Coordinates of C-alpha atoms in Angstrom, one line a residue:
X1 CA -46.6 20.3 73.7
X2 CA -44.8 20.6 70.3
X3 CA -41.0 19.1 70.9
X4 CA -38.5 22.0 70.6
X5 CA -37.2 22.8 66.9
X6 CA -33.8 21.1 65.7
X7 CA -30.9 23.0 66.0
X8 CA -28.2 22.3 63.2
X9 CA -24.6 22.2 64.3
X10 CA -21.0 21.4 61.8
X11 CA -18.8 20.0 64.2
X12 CA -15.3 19.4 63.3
X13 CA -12.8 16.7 64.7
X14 CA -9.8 18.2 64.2
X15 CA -6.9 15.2 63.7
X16 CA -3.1 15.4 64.4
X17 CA -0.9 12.5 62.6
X18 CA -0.7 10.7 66.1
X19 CA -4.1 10.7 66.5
X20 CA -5.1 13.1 69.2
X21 CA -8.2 15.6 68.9
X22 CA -9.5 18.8 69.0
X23 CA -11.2 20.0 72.1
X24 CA -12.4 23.2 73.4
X25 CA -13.7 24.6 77.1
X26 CA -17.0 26.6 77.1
X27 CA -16.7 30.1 77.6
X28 CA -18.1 31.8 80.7
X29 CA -21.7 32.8 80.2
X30 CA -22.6 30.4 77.8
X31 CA -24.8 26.9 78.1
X32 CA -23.0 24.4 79.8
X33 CA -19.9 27.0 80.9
X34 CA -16.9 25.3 81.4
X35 CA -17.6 22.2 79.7
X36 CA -15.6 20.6 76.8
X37 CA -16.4 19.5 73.6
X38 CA -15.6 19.9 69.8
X39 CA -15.2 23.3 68.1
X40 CA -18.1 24.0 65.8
X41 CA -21.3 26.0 65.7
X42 CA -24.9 26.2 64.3
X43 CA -25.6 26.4 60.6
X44 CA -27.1 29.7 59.2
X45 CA -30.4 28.6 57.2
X46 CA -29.8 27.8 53.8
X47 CA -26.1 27.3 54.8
X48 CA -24.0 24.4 53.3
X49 CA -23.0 21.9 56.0
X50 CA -19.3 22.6 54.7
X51 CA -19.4 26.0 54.6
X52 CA -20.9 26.5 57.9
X53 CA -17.8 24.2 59.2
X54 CA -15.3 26.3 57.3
X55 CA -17.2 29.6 58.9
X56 CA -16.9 28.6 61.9
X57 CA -13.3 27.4 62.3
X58 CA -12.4 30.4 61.3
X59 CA -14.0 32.4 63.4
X60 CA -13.5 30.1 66.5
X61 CA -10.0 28.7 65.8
X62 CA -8.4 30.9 63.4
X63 CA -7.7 28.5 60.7
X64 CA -8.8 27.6 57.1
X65 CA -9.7 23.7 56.7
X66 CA -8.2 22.3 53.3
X67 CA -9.4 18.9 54.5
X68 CA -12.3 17.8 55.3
X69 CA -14.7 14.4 55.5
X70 CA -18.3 14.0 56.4
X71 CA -18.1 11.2 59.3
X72 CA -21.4 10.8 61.1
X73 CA -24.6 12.4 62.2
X74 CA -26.4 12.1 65.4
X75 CA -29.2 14.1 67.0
X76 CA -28.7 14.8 71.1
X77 CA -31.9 16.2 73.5
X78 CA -30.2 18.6 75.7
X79 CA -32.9 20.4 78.4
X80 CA -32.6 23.6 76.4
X81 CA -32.2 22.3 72.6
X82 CA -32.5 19.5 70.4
X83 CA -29.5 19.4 68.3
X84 CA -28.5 17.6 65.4
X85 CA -24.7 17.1 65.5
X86 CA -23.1 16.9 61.8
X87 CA -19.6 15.9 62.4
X88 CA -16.6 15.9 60.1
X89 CA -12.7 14.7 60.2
X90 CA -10.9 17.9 59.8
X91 CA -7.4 16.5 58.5
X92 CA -5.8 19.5 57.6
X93 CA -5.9 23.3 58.0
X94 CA -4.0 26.0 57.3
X95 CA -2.8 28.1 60.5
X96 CA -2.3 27.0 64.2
X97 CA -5.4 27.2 66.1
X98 CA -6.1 29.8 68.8
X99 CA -8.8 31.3 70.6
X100 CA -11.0 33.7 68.9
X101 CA -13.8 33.8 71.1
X102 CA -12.4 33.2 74.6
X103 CA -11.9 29.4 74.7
X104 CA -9.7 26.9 76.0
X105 CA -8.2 24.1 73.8
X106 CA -6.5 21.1 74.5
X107 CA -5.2 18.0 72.2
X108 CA -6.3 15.3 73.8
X109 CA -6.0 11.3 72.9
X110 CA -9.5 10.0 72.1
X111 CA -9.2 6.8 74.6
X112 CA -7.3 9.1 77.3
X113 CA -9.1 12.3 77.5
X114 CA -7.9 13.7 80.3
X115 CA -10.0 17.3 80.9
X116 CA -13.4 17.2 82.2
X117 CA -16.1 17.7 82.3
X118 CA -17.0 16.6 78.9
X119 CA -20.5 17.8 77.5
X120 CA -22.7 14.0 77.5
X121 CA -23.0 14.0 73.7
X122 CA -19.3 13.6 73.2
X123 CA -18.5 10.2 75.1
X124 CA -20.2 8.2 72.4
X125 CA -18.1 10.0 70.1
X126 CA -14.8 9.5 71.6
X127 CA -15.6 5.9 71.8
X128 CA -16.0 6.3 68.4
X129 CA -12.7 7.8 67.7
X130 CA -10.5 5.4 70.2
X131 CA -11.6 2.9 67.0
X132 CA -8.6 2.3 64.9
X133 CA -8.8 3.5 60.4
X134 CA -8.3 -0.5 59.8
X135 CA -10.3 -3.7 60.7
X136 CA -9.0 -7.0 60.2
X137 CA -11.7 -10.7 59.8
X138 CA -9.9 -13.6 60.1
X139 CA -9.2 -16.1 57.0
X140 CA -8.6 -19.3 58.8
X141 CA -10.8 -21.5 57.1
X142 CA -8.8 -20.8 53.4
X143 CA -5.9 -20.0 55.0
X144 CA -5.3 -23.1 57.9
X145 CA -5.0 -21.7 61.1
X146 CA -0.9 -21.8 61.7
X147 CA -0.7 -20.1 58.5
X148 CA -3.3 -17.6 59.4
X149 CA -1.9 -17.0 63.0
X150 CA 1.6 -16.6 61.4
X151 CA 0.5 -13.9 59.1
X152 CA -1.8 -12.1 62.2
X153 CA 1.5 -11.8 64.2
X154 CA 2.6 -10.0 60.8
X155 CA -0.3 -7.8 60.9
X156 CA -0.2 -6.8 64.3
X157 CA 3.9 -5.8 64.0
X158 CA 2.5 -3.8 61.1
X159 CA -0.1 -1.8 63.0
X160 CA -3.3 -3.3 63.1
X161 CA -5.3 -3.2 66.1
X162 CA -8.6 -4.3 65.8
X163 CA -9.4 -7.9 64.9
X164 CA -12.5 -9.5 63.7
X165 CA -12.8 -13.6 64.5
X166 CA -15.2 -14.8 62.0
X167 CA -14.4 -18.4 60.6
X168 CA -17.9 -19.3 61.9
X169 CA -18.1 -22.7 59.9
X170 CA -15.1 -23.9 62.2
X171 CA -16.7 -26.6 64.9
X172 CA -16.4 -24.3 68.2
X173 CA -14.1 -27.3 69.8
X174 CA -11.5 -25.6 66.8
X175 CA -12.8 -22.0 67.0
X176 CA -12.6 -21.5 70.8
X177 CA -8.7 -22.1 70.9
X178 CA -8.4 -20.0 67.8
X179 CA -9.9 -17.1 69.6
X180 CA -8.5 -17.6 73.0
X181 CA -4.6 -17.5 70.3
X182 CA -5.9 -14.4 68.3
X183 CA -6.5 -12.8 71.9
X184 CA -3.0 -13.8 73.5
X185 CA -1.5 -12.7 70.6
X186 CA -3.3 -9.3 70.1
X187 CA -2.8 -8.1 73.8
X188 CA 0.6 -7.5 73.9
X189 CA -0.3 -4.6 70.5
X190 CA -2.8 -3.2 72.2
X191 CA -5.4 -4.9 69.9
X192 CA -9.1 -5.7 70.3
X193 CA -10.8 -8.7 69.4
X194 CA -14.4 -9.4 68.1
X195 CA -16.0 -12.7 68.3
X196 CA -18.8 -13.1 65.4
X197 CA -22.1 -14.1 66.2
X198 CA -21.4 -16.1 70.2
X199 CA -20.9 -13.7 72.9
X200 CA -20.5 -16.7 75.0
X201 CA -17.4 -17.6 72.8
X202 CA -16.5 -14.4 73.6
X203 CA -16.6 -14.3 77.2
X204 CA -14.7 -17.9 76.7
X205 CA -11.7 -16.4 75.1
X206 CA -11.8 -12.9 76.7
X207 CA -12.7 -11.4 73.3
X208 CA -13.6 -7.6 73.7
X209 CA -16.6 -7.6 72.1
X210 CA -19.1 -9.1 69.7
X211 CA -19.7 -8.8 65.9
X212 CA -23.1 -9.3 64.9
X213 CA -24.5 -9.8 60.9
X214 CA -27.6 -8.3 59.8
X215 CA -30.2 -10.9 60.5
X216 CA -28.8 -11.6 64.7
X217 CA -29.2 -7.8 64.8
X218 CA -32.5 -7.4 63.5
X219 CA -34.0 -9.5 66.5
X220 CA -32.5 -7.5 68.9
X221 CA -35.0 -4.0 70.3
X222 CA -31.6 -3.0 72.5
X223 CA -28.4 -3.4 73.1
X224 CA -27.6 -7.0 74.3
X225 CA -27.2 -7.2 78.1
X226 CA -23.9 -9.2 77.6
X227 CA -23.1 -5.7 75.8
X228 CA -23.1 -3.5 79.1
X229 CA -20.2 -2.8 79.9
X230 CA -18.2 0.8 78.1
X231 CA -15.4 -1.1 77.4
X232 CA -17.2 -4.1 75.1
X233 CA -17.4 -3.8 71.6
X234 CA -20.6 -4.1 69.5
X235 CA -20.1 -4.0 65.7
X236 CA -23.5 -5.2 63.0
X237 CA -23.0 -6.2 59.4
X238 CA -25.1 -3.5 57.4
X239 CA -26.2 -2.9 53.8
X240 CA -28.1 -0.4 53.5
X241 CA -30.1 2.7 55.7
X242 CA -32.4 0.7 57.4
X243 CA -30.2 -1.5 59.0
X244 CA -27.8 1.0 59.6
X245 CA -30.7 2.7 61.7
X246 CA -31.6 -0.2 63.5
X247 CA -27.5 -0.8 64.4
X248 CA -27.7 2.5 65.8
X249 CA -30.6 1.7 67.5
X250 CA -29.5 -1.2 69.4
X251 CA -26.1 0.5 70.5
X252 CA -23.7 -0.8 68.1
X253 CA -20.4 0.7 68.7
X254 CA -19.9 1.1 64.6
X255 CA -21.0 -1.0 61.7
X256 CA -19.7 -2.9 58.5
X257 CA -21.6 -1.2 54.9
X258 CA -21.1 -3.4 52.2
X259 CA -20.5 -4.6 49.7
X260 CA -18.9 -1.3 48.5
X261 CA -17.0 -2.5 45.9
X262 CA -17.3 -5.5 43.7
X263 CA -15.3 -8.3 45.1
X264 CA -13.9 -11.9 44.0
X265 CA -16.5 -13.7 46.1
X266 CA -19.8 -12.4 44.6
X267 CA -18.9 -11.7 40.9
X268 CA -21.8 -9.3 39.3
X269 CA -23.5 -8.9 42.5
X270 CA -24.9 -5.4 43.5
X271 CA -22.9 -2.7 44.7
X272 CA -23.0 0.3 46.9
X273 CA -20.5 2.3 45.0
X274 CA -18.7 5.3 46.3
X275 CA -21.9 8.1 46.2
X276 CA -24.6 5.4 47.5
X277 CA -21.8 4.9 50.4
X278 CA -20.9 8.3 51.1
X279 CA -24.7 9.4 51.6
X280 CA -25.3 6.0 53.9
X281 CA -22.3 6.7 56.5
X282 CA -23.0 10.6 56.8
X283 CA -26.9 9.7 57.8
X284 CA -25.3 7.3 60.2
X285 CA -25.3 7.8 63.8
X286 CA -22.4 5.3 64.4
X287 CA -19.2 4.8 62.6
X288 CA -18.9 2.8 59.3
X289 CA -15.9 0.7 58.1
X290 CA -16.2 -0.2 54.1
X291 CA -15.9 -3.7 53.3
X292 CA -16.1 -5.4 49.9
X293 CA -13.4 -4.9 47.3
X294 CA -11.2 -2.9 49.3
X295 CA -7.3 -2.6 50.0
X296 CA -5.7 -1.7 52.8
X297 CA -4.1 1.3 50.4
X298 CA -8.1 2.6 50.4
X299 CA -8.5 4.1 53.9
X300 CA -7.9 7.5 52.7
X301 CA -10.2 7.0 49.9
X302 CA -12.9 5.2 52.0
X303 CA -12.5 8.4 54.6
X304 CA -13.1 11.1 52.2
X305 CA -16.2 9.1 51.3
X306 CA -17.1 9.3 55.0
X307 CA -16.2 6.1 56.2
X308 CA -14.4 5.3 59.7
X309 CA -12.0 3.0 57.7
X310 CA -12.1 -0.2 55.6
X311 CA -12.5 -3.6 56.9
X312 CA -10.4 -6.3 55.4
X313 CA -11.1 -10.2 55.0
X314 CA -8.1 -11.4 52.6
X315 CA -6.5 -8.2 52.0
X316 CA -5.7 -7.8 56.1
X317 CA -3.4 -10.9 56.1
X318 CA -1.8 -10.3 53.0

């Protein structure tokens, strides 16, 4: 039996300033009636990926997009279709979206959706989206770790809320309390914590996930076991579309592309660039944070390139 043909869809994530999302009921008498999930529609054939999003917003919703970013791709076996999910950040539109076609909307927080039931291929996605524009990895080692917990308190006031414990040439009798203090501290803001490479540091400290480098990853056929649970984190070290396959393979929750930029730590050594970049995260199933010669003033940048957000090392305690 030939496997059914795959159905291309633009699918925009419409964004409000605080964060909350786009989502829109079925209509009756369609597949799936009554279920939610983000406005969008099939591409026409020969039809620009951005120009079928545009089309369809319009027609759907009303509105005319004036910004939009390519995010991620993935490809979801329904009983009736294969489709292949091409999803954008939709910034900002002109016009105030209403129903053209008989829907339902509802702006909804991404980690407190509170309509159902929600079409399967979204809950990946609003995983995805409950991730924060801005990952910080810890600089204890240069930094001492009073000085580097001093400025994390700063960091946290200041907004960030997901945390990467790397410092991994730290004996464990040191790195163990530093986690278990990076946790304490980030609770209290809301913030989740990654433990690089030991998930049973991770479990130790009450981490909320694991962070994983490229080689770790590569001998894994699934996601871990110690991975299970909806609420853990899985992030893998990436450069380039290989490895960002196999991330997405193994469940990883999102993944680190670099080295985008040139940075102070590899002088002369290869780059990604911006175009190289931009084509790697919109093939990629799971979201991508830049890393490597970026600032914290870059997210913006990073986004319309299709990244989830940047990822800091010295520039997140700074």
């Amino acid at each position: 039996m030939n496997p059914p043909p795959l159905t291309e869809v633009a699918v925009a994530v419409l964004t409000q300033p605080d964060g909350r999302v786009l989502l829109a009921q079925r209509p009756p008498g369609k597949v799936y009636a009554g279920y939610w999930e983000f406005p969008g529609g099939k591409v026409e054939p020969s039809e620009a990926l951005d120009a079928a999003l545009a089309r369809e917003l319009h027609e759907e919703l009303g509105i005319v997009v004036t910004t939009s970013c390519r995010w991620i791709t993935r490809v979801f076996e329904y009983p009736h279709a294969t489709v292949r999910l091409n999803f954008f950040r939709v910034f900002e539109w002109q016009g105030t979206p209403h129903p053209h076609e008989g829907q339902v909307f509802s702006w909804q927080l991404p980690d407190a959706v509170e309509v159902a039931p929600l079409l399967p291929a979204n809950f990946p996605i609003l995983k995805a989206l409950s991730l924060p524009p801005l990952l910080g990895i810890s600089h204890a080692e240069a930094l001492g770790v009073d000085s580097f917990l001093a400025r994390l308190d700063v960091a946290l006031a200041n907004g960030l809320r997901l945390i990467q414990l790397r410092d991994k040439t730290l004996p464990d009798e040191a790195r163990l309390p530093l986690a278990r203090e990076t946790v304490r501290r980030a609770r209290p803001h809301g913030a989740r914590v990654l433990v690089n490479g030991s998930a049973e540091l991770a479990r130790a400290a009450g981490a909320d996930g694991v962070h994983l480098d490229s080689a770790a990853a590569a001998r894994l056929t699934r996601r871990p076991d110690f991975a299970a649970s909806d609420s853990f984190l899985l992030g893998v070290s990436c450069h380039d579309d290989a490895e960002l396959a196999h991330a997405a393979a193994i469940g990883a929750d999102f993944a680190l592309l670099s080295p985008v930029l040139p940075t102070l730590t590899h002088p002369g050594a290869a780059t990604l660039g911006w175009e190289r970049f931009a084509e790697l995260a919109a093939a990629s199933p799971v979201p991508v944070y830049g890393l490597g010669g970026l600032a914290r003033d870059d997210v913006a940048l990073a986004q319309s390139h299709g990244a989830h957000g940047v990822a800091l090392l010295r520039g997140a305690w700074t």
